[in-house]
Amino acid sequence: MTATLHPATLRPGDTVALVSPSGPVPAERVEAAVSVLTGWGLAPRVYPHVLARHGYFGGTDEQRLGDLNEALGDPQVRAVLCTRGGYGAQRITDRVDLDAVRRDPKLVMGFSDITALHLALWRGARLATVHGPVAAQFDKGADSPTALGARHALMSGEPVVVAADPAEDTHRVRTSGHAEGTLLGGNLSLLVSTLGTPHLPDLTGAILLIEDVGEYPYRVDRMLTHLRRSGALDGVAGIAVGQFTDCADAWPVTIADVLTDRLLDLGLPVLGGLPIGHGPQHTAVPLGTRATLDADTGTLTVAPATL
């Protein structure tokens, strides 16, 4: 197995790239990100097409890919932060410059649609990344749990410990037990959309992270059933269930009902209620690193993505 690539921990003075590989982002939210990152002592560099708009994309495929590959190949850049999710990353992931990633591994952070990029970087270069807020979410404020969690994941070089939160809709989705493995996954919709492509990860021995937003319970049922029928979940060591936000419809079935029905009979340690995903505040966690899921204590502990 190819060794995992771990980027260096960010230090004050490091240059970080802001790119928009998915959807368009308002200028004021980019300005908020620049302010927060500057306050951390970092040097944000806004790439040329960050504010571009092409339909529902943050620029054309060529513009978005060009900014991303330029940032990945620039030796001065130490992290690539995606400004927002939306849709579009899957259209360009087949042309990401993986040679540049292997030569000079950088931190890459984002979530939601950026799950497609995380999966491509893992499968193509074995790069450890960060499932964390898109830079536009730094408009929540530098002292918000979302921003502070991102700073910890990018700049501390320490593990991330996430505790199940009783306030989360998925909190009761839980078994007992303990599992260790590489944390992989992210947005459920994007993970399912990767089935049948070169970027679906081998989940054997892994802890699978899932979260989503705006998906009715029956759609989540369909996606989980698809994963099960495909065999993608065969050999998974455990499942970490994050936030499933705005996932309700007129049927008297909750998202927790669906997750319980589709996951608990797998006979694996399952831990729900993790504040990871599309909630008002959410925690950044590394992907591609060793993790411990303890369903009995209600914690997920993840080794840093960085050296």
Coordinates of C-alpha atoms in Angstrom, one line a residue:
M1 CA 0.0 0.0 0.0
T2 CA 1.2 3.5 -0.9
A3 CA 2.3 5.5 2.2
T4 CA 0.0 8.4 3.2
L5 CA 1.2 11.9 2.3
H6 CA 1.0 14.3 5.3
P7 CA 1.4 18.0 4.6
A8 CA 3.3 20.2 7.0
T9 CA 1.4 22.0 9.8
L10 CA 0.6 25.6 8.9
R11 CA 2.7 28.2 10.7
P12 CA 2.3 32.0 10.9
G13 CA 3.5 33.6 7.7
D14 CA 2.5 30.7 5.5
T15 CA 0.7 31.4 2.2
V16 CA -2.7 29.8 1.8
A17 CA -4.6 29.7 -1.4
L18 CA -8.3 30.5 -1.7
V19 CA -9.9 28.7 -4.7
S20 CA -13.4 28.0 -5.9
P21 CA -13.5 24.5 -7.4
S22 CA -17.3 24.1 -7.0
G23 CA -20.0 26.8 -6.8
P24 CA -19.8 30.6 -6.9
V25 CA -19.2 32.6 -3.7
P26 CA -20.1 36.2 -2.7
A27 CA -17.2 38.7 -2.4
E28 CA -18.1 39.7 1.1
R29 CA -17.7 36.1 2.3
V30 CA -14.3 35.9 0.7
E31 CA -13.4 39.1 2.4
A32 CA -14.4 37.7 5.8
A33 CA -12.2 34.6 5.1
V34 CA -9.2 36.8 4.3
S35 CA -9.8 38.8 7.5
V36 CA -9.9 35.6 9.7
L37 CA -6.9 34.0 8.0
T38 CA -4.8 37.2 8.3
G39 CA -5.7 37.3 12.0
W40 CA -4.2 33.8 12.3
G41 CA -0.9 35.2 11.0
L42 CA -1.4 33.5 7.6
A43 CA -1.0 35.1 4.2
P44 CA -4.2 34.4 2.1
R45 CA -3.8 34.6 -1.6
V46 CA -7.1 35.0 -3.5
Y47 CA -6.9 33.2 -6.9
P48 CA -8.0 35.0 -10.1
H49 CA -11.3 33.2 -10.6
V50 CA -12.5 32.9 -7.0
L51 CA -15.4 35.2 -7.6
A52 CA -16.1 34.0 -11.1
R53 CA -19.6 32.8 -12.0
H54 CA -20.6 30.5 -14.8
G55 CA -24.2 29.3 -14.3
Y56 CA -24.2 27.4 -11.0
F57 CA -20.4 27.1 -11.0
G58 CA -17.7 29.3 -9.6
G59 CA -16.3 29.9 -13.2
T60 CA -15.9 27.5 -16.1
D61 CA -14.4 24.1 -15.6
E62 CA -11.1 25.4 -17.1
Q63 CA -11.1 28.4 -14.7
R64 CA -11.8 26.4 -11.6
L65 CA -9.3 23.7 -12.5
G66 CA -6.7 26.2 -13.5
D67 CA -6.8 28.0 -10.2
L68 CA -6.8 24.7 -8.3
N69 CA -3.8 23.2 -10.2
E70 CA -1.9 26.4 -10.0
A71 CA -2.3 26.5 -6.2
L72 CA -1.4 22.8 -5.9
G73 CA 1.8 23.4 -7.9
D74 CA 3.0 26.6 -6.3
P75 CA 5.8 25.9 -3.8
Q76 CA 5.0 29.0 -1.8
V77 CA 1.4 27.8 -1.1
R78 CA 1.2 25.6 2.0
A79 CA -2.6 25.1 2.0
V80 CA -5.5 25.2 -0.4
L81 CA -8.7 26.3 1.1
C82 CA -11.9 25.9 -0.9
T83 CA -14.3 28.9 -0.6
R84 CA -17.6 26.9 -0.8
G85 CA -19.3 23.7 -1.9
G86 CA -22.4 23.7 -4.1
Y87 CA -21.6 21.6 -7.2
G88 CA -18.9 21.2 -9.7
A89 CA -15.8 19.5 -8.1
Q90 CA -16.6 16.1 -9.8
R91 CA -16.4 17.8 -13.2
I92 CA -12.7 18.6 -12.7
T93 CA -11.3 15.9 -10.4
D94 CA -10.1 13.7 -13.2
R95 CA -7.7 16.4 -14.2
V96 CA -6.2 17.4 -10.9
D97 CA -2.4 17.6 -11.0
L98 CA -1.6 14.7 -8.9
D99 CA 2.1 14.8 -9.8
A100 CA 2.2 18.3 -8.1
V101 CA 0.4 16.9 -5.1
R102 CA 3.0 14.1 -4.7
R103 CA 5.9 16.5 -5.2
D104 CA 4.7 19.0 -2.6
P105 CA 1.8 17.8 -0.4
K106 CA -0.3 20.7 0.8
L107 CA -3.2 20.9 3.2
V108 CA -6.5 20.9 1.4
M109 CA -9.7 21.8 3.3
G110 CA -13.4 21.9 2.5
F111 CA -16.5 19.8 2.8
S112 CA -19.8 19.1 1.1
D113 CA -19.2 19.1 -2.7
I114 CA -15.4 19.2 -1.9
T115 CA -15.8 15.6 -0.8
A116 CA -15.3 14.7 -4.4
L117 CA -11.9 16.4 -4.3
H118 CA -11.0 14.7 -1.0
L119 CA -11.7 11.3 -2.5
A120 CA -9.7 12.1 -5.7
L121 CA -6.7 13.2 -3.7
W122 CA -6.9 10.1 -1.5
R123 CA -7.2 7.7 -4.3
G124 CA -4.8 9.4 -6.6
A125 CA -2.1 10.5 -4.2
R126 CA -2.9 9.1 -0.8
L127 CA -3.0 12.7 0.5
A128 CA -4.4 13.3 4.1
T129 CA -6.8 16.2 3.9
V130 CA -9.2 18.1 6.2
H131 CA -13.0 17.7 6.1
G132 CA -13.7 21.2 7.4
P133 CA -15.5 24.4 6.7
V134 CA -15.2 26.1 3.4
A135 CA -13.5 29.5 3.7
A136 CA -16.8 31.4 3.2
Q137 CA -18.0 30.0 6.5
F138 CA -15.4 32.0 8.3
D139 CA -18.0 34.8 8.1
K140 CA -19.3 33.1 11.3
G141 CA -16.4 34.9 13.1
A142 CA -12.9 34.1 14.1
D143 CA -14.1 33.0 17.6
S144 CA -16.8 30.7 16.3
P145 CA -16.5 27.0 17.0
T146 CA -16.3 26.4 13.2
A147 CA -13.4 28.7 12.7
L148 CA -11.6 27.6 15.9
G149 CA -11.9 24.0 14.9
A150 CA -10.5 24.7 11.5
R151 CA -7.6 26.5 13.0
H152 CA -6.9 23.5 15.3
A153 CA -6.9 21.1 12.4
L154 CA -4.7 23.2 10.2
M155 CA -2.2 24.8 12.7
S156 CA -1.9 22.7 15.9
G157 CA -0.5 19.4 14.7
E158 CA -2.6 17.8 17.4
P159 CA -5.4 15.1 17.2
V160 CA -9.0 16.2 16.9
V161 CA -11.4 14.8 19.5
V162 CA -15.1 15.1 18.6
A163 CA -17.8 14.2 21.1
A164 CA -21.4 13.2 20.3
D165 CA -23.8 16.1 20.9
P166 CA -27.2 15.2 22.4
A167 CA -28.6 18.3 20.5
E168 CA -27.9 16.7 17.1
D169 CA -30.7 15.0 15.3
T170 CA -28.5 11.9 14.7
H171 CA -27.5 11.5 18.4
R172 CA -29.6 8.4 19.0
V173 CA -28.1 6.6 16.0
R174 CA -25.7 4.5 18.1
T175 CA -24.5 1.0 18.9
S176 CA -21.8 0.0 21.3
G177 CA -18.2 -0.9 20.7
H178 CA -14.8 0.4 19.6
A179 CA -13.2 0.6 16.2
E180 CA -9.9 1.8 14.8
G181 CA -9.1 2.6 11.2
T182 CA -8.5 5.3 8.6
L183 CA -11.2 7.9 8.6
L184 CA -12.6 8.3 5.1
G185 CA -15.8 9.7 3.5
G186 CA -17.6 12.9 4.0
N187 CA -20.8 14.0 2.2
L188 CA -23.0 11.0 1.6
S189 CA -24.4 12.2 -1.7
L190 CA -21.0 12.7 -3.1
L191 CA -19.7 9.4 -1.8
V192 CA -22.6 7.6 -3.5
S193 CA -22.0 9.7 -6.7
T194 CA -18.4 8.3 -6.7
L195 CA -19.6 4.7 -7.1
G196 CA -18.4 3.3 -10.4
T197 CA -15.6 5.9 -10.8
P198 CA -11.9 5.5 -10.1
H199 CA -12.2 7.6 -7.0
L200 CA -14.3 5.4 -4.8
P201 CA -12.0 4.5 -1.9
D202 CA -11.4 1.0 -0.5
L203 CA -13.2 1.2 2.8
T204 CA -11.9 -2.1 4.1
G205 CA -10.8 -1.5 7.7
A206 CA -11.8 2.2 7.5
I207 CA -14.1 4.3 9.7
L208 CA -16.6 5.8 7.3
L209 CA -17.8 9.4 8.0
I210 CA -21.1 10.4 6.6
E211 CA -23.1 13.6 6.7
D212 CA -25.6 15.4 4.4
V213 CA -28.0 18.3 4.0
G214 CA -31.3 18.8 2.4
E215 CA -32.0 15.2 1.6
Y216 CA -35.3 13.7 2.5
P217 CA -35.2 10.5 4.6
Y218 CA -36.2 8.3 1.7
R219 CA -33.4 9.6 -0.3
V220 CA -30.9 8.9 2.5
D221 CA -32.4 5.4 2.7
R222 CA -31.9 5.0 -1.1
M223 CA -28.3 6.1 -0.9
L224 CA -27.4 3.9 2.1
T225 CA -29.1 1.0 0.4
H226 CA -27.1 1.7 -2.8
L227 CA -23.9 1.6 -0.8
R228 CA -24.9 -1.6 0.9
R229 CA -25.9 -3.3 -2.4
S230 CA -22.7 -2.2 -4.1
G231 CA -20.6 -3.9 -1.5
A232 CA -18.8 -0.6 -0.7
L233 CA -19.6 -1.2 3.0
D234 CA -18.1 -4.7 3.2
G235 CA -15.2 -4.7 5.6
V236 CA -15.9 -1.2 7.1
A237 CA -14.7 -1.1 10.7
G238 CA -17.1 1.5 12.0
I239 CA -19.4 4.4 11.0
A240 CA -19.2 7.9 12.2
V241 CA -22.5 9.7 11.7
G242 CA -22.3 13.5 11.4
Q243 CA -25.0 16.1 10.9
F244 CA -27.9 15.5 8.6
T245 CA -29.3 19.0 8.4
D246 CA -32.7 19.9 7.0
C247 CA -33.5 16.3 6.2
A248 CA -37.2 16.1 6.8
D249 CA -40.4 15.7 4.8
A250 CA -44.1 15.1 5.2
W251 CA -43.7 11.3 6.0
P252 CA -43.7 10.4 9.7
V253 CA -40.1 9.0 9.4
T254 CA -37.1 10.9 10.8
I255 CA -33.6 10.9 9.5
A256 CA -32.6 9.1 12.7
D257 CA -35.1 6.4 12.0
V258 CA -33.6 5.8 8.5
L259 CA -30.0 5.8 9.7
T260 CA -30.9 3.4 12.5
D261 CA -32.7 1.1 10.1
R262 CA -29.9 1.1 7.5
L263 CA -26.8 1.1 9.7
L264 CA -27.3 -0.7 13.0
D265 CA -27.9 -4.2 11.5
L266 CA -24.5 -4.1 9.9
G267 CA -23.1 -5.2 13.3
L268 CA -20.5 -2.4 13.4
P269 CA -19.7 0.2 16.0
V270 CA -21.8 3.2 14.9
L271 CA -21.7 6.6 16.6
G272 CA -24.2 9.4 15.7
G273 CA -24.6 12.9 16.9
L274 CA -21.1 14.1 15.8
P275 CA -21.1 17.8 15.0
I276 CA -19.5 17.4 11.6
G277 CA -21.2 18.6 8.5
H278 CA -23.8 21.2 7.6
G279 CA -24.9 22.3 11.0
P280 CA -24.8 26.0 12.2
Q281 CA -21.4 25.2 13.7
H282 CA -19.3 22.1 12.8
T283 CA -16.0 20.6 13.6
A284 CA -13.1 20.1 11.2
V285 CA -11.6 16.6 11.1
P286 CA -8.7 15.1 9.2
L287 CA -9.4 12.5 6.5
G288 CA -6.9 9.7 5.6
T289 CA -5.5 9.5 9.1
R290 CA -5.9 7.0 11.9
A291 CA -9.0 7.4 13.9
T292 CA -10.6 5.7 16.9
L293 CA -14.4 5.5 17.2
D294 CA -15.6 4.7 20.7
A295 CA -19.4 4.3 20.7
D296 CA -19.4 3.7 24.4
T297 CA -17.8 6.9 25.4
G298 CA -19.4 8.8 22.4
T299 CA -16.1 10.1 21.0
L300 CA -14.3 10.1 17.7
T301 CA -10.5 10.8 17.9
V302 CA -8.6 11.5 14.7
A303 CA -4.9 11.8 14.2
P304 CA -3.7 15.1 12.6
A305 CA -3.5 15.3 8.8
T306 CA -0.2 17.1 9.2
L307 CA 3.4 16.1 10.1

